[in-house]
XYZ file of C-alpha atoms in Angstrom:
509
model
C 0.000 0.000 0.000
C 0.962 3.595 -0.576
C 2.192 6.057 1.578
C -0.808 7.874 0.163
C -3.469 5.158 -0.010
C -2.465 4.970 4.105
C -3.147 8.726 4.239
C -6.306 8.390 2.564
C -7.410 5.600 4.985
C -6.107 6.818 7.945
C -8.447 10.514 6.840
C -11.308 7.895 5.541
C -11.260 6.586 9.520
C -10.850 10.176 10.987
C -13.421 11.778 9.178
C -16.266 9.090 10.225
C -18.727 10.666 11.759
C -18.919 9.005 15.846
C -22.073 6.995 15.083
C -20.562 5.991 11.876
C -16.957 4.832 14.310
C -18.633 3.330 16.658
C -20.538 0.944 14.230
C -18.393 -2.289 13.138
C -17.145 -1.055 9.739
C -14.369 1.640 9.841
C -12.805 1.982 6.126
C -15.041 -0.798 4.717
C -13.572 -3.284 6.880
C -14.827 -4.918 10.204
C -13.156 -3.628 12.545
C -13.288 -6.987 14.530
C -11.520 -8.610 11.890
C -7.613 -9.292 13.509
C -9.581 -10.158 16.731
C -11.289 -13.307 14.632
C -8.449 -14.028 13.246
C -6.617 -14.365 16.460
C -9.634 -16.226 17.998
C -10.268 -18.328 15.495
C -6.223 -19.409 14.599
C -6.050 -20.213 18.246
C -9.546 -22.267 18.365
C -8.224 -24.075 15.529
C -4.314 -24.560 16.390
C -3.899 -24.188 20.081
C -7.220 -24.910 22.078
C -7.358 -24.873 25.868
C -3.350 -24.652 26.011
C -2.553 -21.421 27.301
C -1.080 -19.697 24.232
C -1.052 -19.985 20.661
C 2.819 -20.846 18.846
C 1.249 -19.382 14.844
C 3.761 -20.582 12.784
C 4.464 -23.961 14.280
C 0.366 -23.863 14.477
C 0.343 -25.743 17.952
C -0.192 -25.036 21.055
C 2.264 -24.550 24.343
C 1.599 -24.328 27.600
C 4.544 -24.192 30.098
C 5.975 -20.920 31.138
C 2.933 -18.969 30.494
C 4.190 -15.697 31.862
C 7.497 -15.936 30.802
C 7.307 -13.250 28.072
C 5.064 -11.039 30.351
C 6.519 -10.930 33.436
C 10.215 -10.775 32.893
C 10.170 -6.693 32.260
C 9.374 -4.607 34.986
C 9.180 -0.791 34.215
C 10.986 1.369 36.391
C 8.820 5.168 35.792
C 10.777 7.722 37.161
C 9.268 11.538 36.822
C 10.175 14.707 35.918
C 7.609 17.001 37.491
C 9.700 20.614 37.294
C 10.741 20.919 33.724
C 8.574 22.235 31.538
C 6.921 19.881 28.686
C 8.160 21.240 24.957
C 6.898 18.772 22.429
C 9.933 19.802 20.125
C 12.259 18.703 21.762
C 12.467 14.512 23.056
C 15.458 15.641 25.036
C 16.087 16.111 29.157
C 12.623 17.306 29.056
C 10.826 13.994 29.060
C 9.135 12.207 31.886
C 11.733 8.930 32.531
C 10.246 5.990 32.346
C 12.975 3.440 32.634
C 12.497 0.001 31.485
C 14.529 -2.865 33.677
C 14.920 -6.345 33.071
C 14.086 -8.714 35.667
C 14.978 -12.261 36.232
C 11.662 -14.267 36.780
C 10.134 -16.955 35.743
C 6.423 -17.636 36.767
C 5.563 -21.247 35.361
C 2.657 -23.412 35.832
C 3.844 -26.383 34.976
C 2.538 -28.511 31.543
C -1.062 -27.617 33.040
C -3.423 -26.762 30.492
C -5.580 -23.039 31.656
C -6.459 -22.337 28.720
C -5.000 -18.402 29.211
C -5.754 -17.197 25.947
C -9.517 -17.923 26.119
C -9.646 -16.281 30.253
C -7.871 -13.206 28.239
C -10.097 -12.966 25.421
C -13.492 -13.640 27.058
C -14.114 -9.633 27.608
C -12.450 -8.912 24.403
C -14.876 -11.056 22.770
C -17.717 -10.138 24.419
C -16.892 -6.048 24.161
C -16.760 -6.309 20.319
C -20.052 -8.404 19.973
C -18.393 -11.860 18.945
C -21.218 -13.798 21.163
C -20.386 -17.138 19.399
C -16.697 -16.756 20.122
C -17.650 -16.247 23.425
C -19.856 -19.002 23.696
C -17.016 -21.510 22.697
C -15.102 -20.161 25.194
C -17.608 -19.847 28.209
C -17.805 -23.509 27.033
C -14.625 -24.442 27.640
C -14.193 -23.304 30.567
C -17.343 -24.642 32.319
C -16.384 -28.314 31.418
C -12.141 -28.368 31.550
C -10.952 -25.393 33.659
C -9.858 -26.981 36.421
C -7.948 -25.296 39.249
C -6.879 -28.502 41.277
C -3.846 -29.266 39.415
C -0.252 -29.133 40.537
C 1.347 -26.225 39.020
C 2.908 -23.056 40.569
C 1.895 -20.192 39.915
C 2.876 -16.393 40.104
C -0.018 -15.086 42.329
C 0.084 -11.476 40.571
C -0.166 -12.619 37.187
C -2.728 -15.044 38.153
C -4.568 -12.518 39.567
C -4.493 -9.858 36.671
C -5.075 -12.435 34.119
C -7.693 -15.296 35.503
C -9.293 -13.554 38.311
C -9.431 -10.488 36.270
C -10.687 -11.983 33.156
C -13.240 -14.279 34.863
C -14.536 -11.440 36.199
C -14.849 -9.025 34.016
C -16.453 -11.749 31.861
C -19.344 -12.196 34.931
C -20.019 -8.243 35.223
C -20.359 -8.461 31.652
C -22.246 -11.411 30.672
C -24.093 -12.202 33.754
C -22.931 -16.043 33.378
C -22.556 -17.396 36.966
C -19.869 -19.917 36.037
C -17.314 -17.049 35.490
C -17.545 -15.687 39.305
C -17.855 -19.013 40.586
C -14.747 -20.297 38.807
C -12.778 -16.749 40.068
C -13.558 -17.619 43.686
C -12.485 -21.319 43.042
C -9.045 -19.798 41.825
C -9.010 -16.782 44.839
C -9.614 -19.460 47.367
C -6.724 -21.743 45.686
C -4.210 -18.558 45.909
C -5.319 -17.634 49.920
C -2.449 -19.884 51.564
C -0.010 -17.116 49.891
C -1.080 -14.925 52.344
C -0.302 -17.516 55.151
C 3.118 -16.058 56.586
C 4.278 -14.324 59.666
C 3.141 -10.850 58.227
C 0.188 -11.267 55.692
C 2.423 -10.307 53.289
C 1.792 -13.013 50.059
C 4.363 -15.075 48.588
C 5.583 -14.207 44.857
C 4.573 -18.042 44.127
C 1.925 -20.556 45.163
C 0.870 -24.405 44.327
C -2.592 -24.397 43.482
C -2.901 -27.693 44.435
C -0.777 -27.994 47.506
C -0.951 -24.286 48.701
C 2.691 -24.084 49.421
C 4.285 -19.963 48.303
C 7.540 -19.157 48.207
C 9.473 -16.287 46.647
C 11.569 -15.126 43.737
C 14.924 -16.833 44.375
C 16.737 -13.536 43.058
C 14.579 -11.379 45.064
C 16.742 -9.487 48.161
C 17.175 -11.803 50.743
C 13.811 -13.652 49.571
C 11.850 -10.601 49.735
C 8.055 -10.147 48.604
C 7.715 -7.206 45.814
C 5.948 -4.332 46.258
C 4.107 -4.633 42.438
C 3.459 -8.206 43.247
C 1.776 -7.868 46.540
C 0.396 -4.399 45.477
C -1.404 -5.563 42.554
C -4.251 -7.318 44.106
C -6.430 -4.968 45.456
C -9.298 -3.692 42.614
C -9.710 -7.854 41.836
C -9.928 -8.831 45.652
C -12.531 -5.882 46.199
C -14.597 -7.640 43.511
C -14.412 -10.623 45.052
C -15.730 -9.990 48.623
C -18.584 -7.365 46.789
C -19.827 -10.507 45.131
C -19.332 -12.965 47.893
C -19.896 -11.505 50.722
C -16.847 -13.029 52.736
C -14.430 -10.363 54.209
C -11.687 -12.258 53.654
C -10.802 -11.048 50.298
C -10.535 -7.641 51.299
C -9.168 -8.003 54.602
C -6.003 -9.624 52.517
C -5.390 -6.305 51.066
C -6.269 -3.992 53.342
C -4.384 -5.542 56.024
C -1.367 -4.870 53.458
C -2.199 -1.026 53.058
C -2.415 -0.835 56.780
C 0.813 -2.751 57.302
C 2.358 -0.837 54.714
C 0.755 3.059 56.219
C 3.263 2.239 59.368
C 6.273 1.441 58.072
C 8.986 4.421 56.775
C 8.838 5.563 53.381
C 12.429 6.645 52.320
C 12.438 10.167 50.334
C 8.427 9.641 50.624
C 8.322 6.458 48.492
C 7.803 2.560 49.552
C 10.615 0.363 49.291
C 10.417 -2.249 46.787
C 11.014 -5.539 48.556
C 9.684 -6.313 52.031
C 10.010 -9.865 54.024
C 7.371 -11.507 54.435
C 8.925 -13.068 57.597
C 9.885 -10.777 59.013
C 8.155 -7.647 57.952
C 10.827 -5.932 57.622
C 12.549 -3.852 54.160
C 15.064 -5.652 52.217
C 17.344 -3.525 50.375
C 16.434 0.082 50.720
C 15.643 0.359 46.729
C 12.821 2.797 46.108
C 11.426 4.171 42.803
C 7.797 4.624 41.483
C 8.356 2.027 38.897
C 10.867 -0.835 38.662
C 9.196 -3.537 41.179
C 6.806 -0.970 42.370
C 5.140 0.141 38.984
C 1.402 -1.383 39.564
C 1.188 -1.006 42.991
C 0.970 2.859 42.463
C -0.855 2.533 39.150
C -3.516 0.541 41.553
C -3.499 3.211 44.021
C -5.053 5.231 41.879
C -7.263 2.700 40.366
C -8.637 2.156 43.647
C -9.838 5.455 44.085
C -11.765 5.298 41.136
C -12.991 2.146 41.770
C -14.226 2.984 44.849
C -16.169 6.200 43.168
C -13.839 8.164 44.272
C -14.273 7.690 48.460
C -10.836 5.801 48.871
C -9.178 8.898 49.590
C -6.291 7.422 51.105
C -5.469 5.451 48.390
C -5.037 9.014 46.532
C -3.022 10.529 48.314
C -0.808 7.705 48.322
C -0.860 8.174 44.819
C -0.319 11.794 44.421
C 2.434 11.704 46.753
C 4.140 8.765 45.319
C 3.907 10.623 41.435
C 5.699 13.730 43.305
C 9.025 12.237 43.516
C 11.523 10.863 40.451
C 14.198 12.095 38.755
C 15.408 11.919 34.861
C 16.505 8.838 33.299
C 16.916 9.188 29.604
C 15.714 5.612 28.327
C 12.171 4.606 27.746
C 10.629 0.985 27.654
C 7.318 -0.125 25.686
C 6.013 -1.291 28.660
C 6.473 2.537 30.415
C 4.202 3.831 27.781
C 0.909 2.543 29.767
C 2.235 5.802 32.080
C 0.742 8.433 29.744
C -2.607 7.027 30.076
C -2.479 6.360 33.748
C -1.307 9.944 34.004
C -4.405 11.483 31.837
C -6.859 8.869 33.785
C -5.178 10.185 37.111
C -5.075 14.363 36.103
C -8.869 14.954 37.297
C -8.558 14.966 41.057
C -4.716 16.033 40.914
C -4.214 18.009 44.413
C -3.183 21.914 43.666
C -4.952 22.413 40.365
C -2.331 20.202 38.264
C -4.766 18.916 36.121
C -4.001 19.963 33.104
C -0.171 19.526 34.081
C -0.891 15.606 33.778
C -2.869 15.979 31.016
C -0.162 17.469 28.818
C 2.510 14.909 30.558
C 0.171 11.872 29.249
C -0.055 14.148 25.648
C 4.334 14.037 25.917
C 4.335 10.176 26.427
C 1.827 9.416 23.837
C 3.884 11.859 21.602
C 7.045 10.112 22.406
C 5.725 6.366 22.043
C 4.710 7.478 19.058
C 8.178 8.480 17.705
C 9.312 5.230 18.827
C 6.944 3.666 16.270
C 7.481 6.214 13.406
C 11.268 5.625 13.895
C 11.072 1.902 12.743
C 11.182 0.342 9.317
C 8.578 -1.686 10.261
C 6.451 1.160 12.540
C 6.029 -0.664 15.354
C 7.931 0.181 18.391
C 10.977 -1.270 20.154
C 11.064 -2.893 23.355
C 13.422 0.056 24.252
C 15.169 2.963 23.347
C 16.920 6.475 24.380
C 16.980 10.049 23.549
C 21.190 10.573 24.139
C 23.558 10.372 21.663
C 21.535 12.114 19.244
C 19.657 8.639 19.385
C 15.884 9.859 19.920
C 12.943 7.498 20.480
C 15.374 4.639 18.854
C 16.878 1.454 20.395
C 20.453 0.910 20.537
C 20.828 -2.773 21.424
C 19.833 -5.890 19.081
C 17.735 -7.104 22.047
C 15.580 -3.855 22.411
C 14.693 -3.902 18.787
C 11.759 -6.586 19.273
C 8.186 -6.173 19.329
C 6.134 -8.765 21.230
C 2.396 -7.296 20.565
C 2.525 -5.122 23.300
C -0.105 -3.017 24.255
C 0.732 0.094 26.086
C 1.274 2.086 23.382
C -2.277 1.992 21.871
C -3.795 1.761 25.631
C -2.207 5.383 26.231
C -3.792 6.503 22.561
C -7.063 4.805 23.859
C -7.217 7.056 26.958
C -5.969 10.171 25.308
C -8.442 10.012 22.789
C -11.378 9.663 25.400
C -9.774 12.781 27.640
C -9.168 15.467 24.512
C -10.621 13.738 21.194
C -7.593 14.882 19.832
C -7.936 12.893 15.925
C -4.430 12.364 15.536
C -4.544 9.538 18.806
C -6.971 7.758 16.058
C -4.503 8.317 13.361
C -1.742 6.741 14.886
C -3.677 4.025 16.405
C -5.057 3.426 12.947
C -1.026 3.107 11.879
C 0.073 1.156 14.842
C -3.092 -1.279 13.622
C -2.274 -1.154 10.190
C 1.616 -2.142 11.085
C 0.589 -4.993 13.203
C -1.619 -6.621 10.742
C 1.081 -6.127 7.865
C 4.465 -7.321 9.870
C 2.686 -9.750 12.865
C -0.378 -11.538 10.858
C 0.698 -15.275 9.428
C -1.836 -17.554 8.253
C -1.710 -18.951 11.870
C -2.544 -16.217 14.128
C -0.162 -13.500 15.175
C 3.502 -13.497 16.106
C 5.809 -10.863 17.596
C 8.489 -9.733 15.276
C 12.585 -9.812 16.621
C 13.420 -6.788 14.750
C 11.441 -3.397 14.398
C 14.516 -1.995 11.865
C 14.037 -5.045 9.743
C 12.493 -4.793 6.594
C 12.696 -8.537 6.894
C 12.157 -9.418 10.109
C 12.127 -12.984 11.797
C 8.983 -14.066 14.224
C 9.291 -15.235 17.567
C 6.047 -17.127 16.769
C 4.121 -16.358 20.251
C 0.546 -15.052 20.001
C 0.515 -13.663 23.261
C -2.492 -13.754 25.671
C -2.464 -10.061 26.309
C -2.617 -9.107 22.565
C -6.142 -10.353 22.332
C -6.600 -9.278 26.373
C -5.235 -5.256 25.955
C -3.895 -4.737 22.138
C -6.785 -5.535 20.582
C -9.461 -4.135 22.987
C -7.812 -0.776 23.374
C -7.568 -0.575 19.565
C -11.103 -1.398 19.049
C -12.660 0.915 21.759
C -10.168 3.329 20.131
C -12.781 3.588 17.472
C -15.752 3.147 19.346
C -18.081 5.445 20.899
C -17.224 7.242 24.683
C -20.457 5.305 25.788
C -19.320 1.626 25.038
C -17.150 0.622 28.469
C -17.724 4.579 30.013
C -15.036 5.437 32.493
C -17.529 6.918 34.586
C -18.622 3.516 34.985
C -15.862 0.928 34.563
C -12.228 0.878 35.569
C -9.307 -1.073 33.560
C -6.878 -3.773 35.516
C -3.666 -3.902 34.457
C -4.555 -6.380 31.652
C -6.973 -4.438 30.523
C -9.792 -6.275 32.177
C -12.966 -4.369 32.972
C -14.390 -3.906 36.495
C -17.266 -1.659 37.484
C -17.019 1.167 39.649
C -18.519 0.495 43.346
C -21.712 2.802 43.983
C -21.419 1.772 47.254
C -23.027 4.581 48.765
C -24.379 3.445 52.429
C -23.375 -0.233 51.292
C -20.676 -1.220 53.450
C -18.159 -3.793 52.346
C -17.869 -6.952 54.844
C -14.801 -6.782 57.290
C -14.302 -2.924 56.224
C -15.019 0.204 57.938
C -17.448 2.406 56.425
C -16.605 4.864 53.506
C -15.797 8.344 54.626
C -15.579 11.235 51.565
């Protein structure tokens, strides 16, 4: 295709009148159409294993979250500078990207990932047969008594999330009753001295432990953090405190211990409830426990007001790092989705930061042969928005880019967050689409790239959600009404209102 047959159908999309976007054709073309193709390559190839391998057409199902979990962002800010969207240098927000050694496995266990992931996906975009196979599925095999360990975090964003979302949705009992089977099967994590959860736990034996590498086998703050908007759910469905006592009992355990320059550290012992190394940084091992902070607030429609000012506080302290990660991109979103309710009238200050991210994601896309971004890159050297090393160059199907465009369209209705997710969409279907499914790519500068044929869970979970409610409608999944985990699964905001929830204290505003 042409540079300007792309113009034309990027315009063609942007010049759609909203009733016209929010339909299922966008440029004569159903807009649901990678999402089937997914779906369907992985119904046909890869069924009830947990994700889809598209060129070898099979499925695989050890080490489920070992291309997820592995990379933990480490988002440092820059709150004093002032934002100049010439220039990509020194005045950036950091967002630093850090490698991590884990491994969360599950053994040879078939969970059927993909189809937890998709469910919402599915169901969001209308594809009720789709969904029906899947609902399927799980009913009769999804089967939590098996022996396989498990990383409680992603566990929790990915099944509990997904089966969730899927019940608020859908109304279909089986998907809350298998999420409490699962929460009840990852409860002995929180059986140590403190309260504080082991990284890992056997679902079938209930014995946690923790990352071996982790300081001085510490539990990690975005681990244990991450927990609290799905174990909210859970007692608000059930009834039984216990759920939220889990994580409360961590914010109040956490509320008395010493913050260092204002932030948590990011390992504690679960033992002994102590800090292991004094490492502190809004990101890097502590990345979703503040993005849940404020998550909770909004969950809670707005009454958690401690969980706020945990927030805002935390987002007032970082310094400049000049190297960006993919996965850091999900900041510019959380930082437009955060600006209303900013103490000291800094809305709009967080606004335009999420507007500088976007921006700068975006030049890490436009830089690349292929147009999809790198895993990493830097703005030193006179290197801007690129990545330096051969193992930065990759692109796995991420979504954080187009989640950031998703929530900066709904804030400003800026076109041009359309237009590039309309490129980013375009690039994905042209580079990552084999007759199988989809596959990351191992070189973004490669006009001829290899595939590291993985059709991640998350790109049918977050990439292709956020791209199709990027053309949707403001009133399909309102976020007066719904807040996003951090796989992009849906869960309503709590009216609560007089309703108290069991084992809590009543809401004060």
């Amino acid at each position: 295709m042409s540079a300007c047959s792309k113009e034309r159908e990027a315009e063609e999309v942007l010049d759609t009148p909203a009733h016209m976007v929010a339909g299922r054709h966008v440029g004569g073309r159903d807009r649901r159409d990678m999402m089937k193709h997914a779906w369907d390559s992985y119904r046909q190839y890869g069924w009830g294993h947990n994700e889809l391998k598209p060129l070898a057409k099979k499925g695989h199902s050890t080490n489920i979250f070992e291309h997820h979990t592995p990379f933990k962002l480490d988002w440092t800010v820059l709150h004093q500078a002032r934002i100049e969207q010439s220039s990509l240098h020194a005045l950036l927000l950091s967002l630093k990207l850090t490698r991590e050694k884990r491994r969360g496995q599950n053994g040879n266990s078939q969970l059927g990932a993909t189809i937890v992931d998709a469910l919402d996906t599915l169901y969001i975009m209308g594809l009720h047969d789709e969904f029906k196979d899947g609902q399927e599925w799980i009913e009769q095999n999804l089967d939590f008594g098996v022996n396989a360990e498990v990383s409680v975090f992603e566990v929790n964003i990915r099944f509990i999330g997904g089966l969730l979302a899927a019940y608020y949705l859908s109304g279909q009992e089986v998907f809350k009753m298998k999420a409490v089977q699962l929460a009840e099967k990852l409860l002995p994590a929180f059986n140590t001295p403190t309260g504080i959860p082991w990284a890992m736990v056997n679902l079938k034996s209930g014995v946690g432990r923790n990352w071996g590498w982790a300081s001085a086998g510490s539990s990690i703050l975005a681990e244990f953090g991450t927990l609290h908007m799905e174990f909210v759910h859970l007692t608000y469905l059930t009834g039984n405190p216990a759920y939220y006592q889990k994580v409360m009992h961590i914010r109040k355990l956490l509320a008395k211990m010493d913050r260092p320059n204002g932030l948590y550290p990011n390992y504690l012992n679960p033992r002994t409830g102590r800090w292991g190394q004094h490492h502190t940084s809004v990101g890097g091992l502590g990345d979703s426990f503040y993005e849940y902070l404020l998550k909770a607030w909004l969950m809670s429609d707005k009454t958690d007001t401690e969980a706020r000012k945990t927030y805002d506080d935390a987002i007032e302290n970082g310094h400049l790092e000049r190297k960006m990660g993919h996965l850091a991109c999900f900041a510019g979103g959380m930082f437009a989705l955060g600006a209303d309710g900013s103490p000291d009238d800094k809305a709009g200050h967080y606004l335009q930061l999420g507007a500088e991210i976007a921006h700068t994601c975006h030049e890490s896309y436009d830089r690349t042969v292929l147009k999809l971004g790198p895993e990493a890159f830097k703005f030193d050297s006179g290197l801007e928005a690129v990545a330096v090393r051969q193992n930065e160059k990759y692109y796995i199907l991420r979504p954080e880019v187009i989640e950031t465009y998703w929530y900066m369209w709904r804030f400003t209705h800026d076109p041009k967050y359309r237009q590039w997710g309309w490129e980013a969409a375009q690039a994905i279907d042209k580079y990552c689409r084999v007759s199988g499914g989809f596959s990351g790519v191992k070189d973004v500068y490669s006009s001829n790239p290899t595939y590291d044929d993985v059709q991640q869970s998350f790109f049918l979970a977050e990439t292709l959600k956020y791209l199709y409610l990027l053309f949707s409608s403001d009133d399909l999944m309102p976020l007066e009404s719904w807040v996003f985990n951090t796989e992009a699964h849906p869960l309503p905001v709590l009216h609560l209102g007089n309703i108290t929830l069991p084992g809590s204290e009543p809401a004060q505003r």
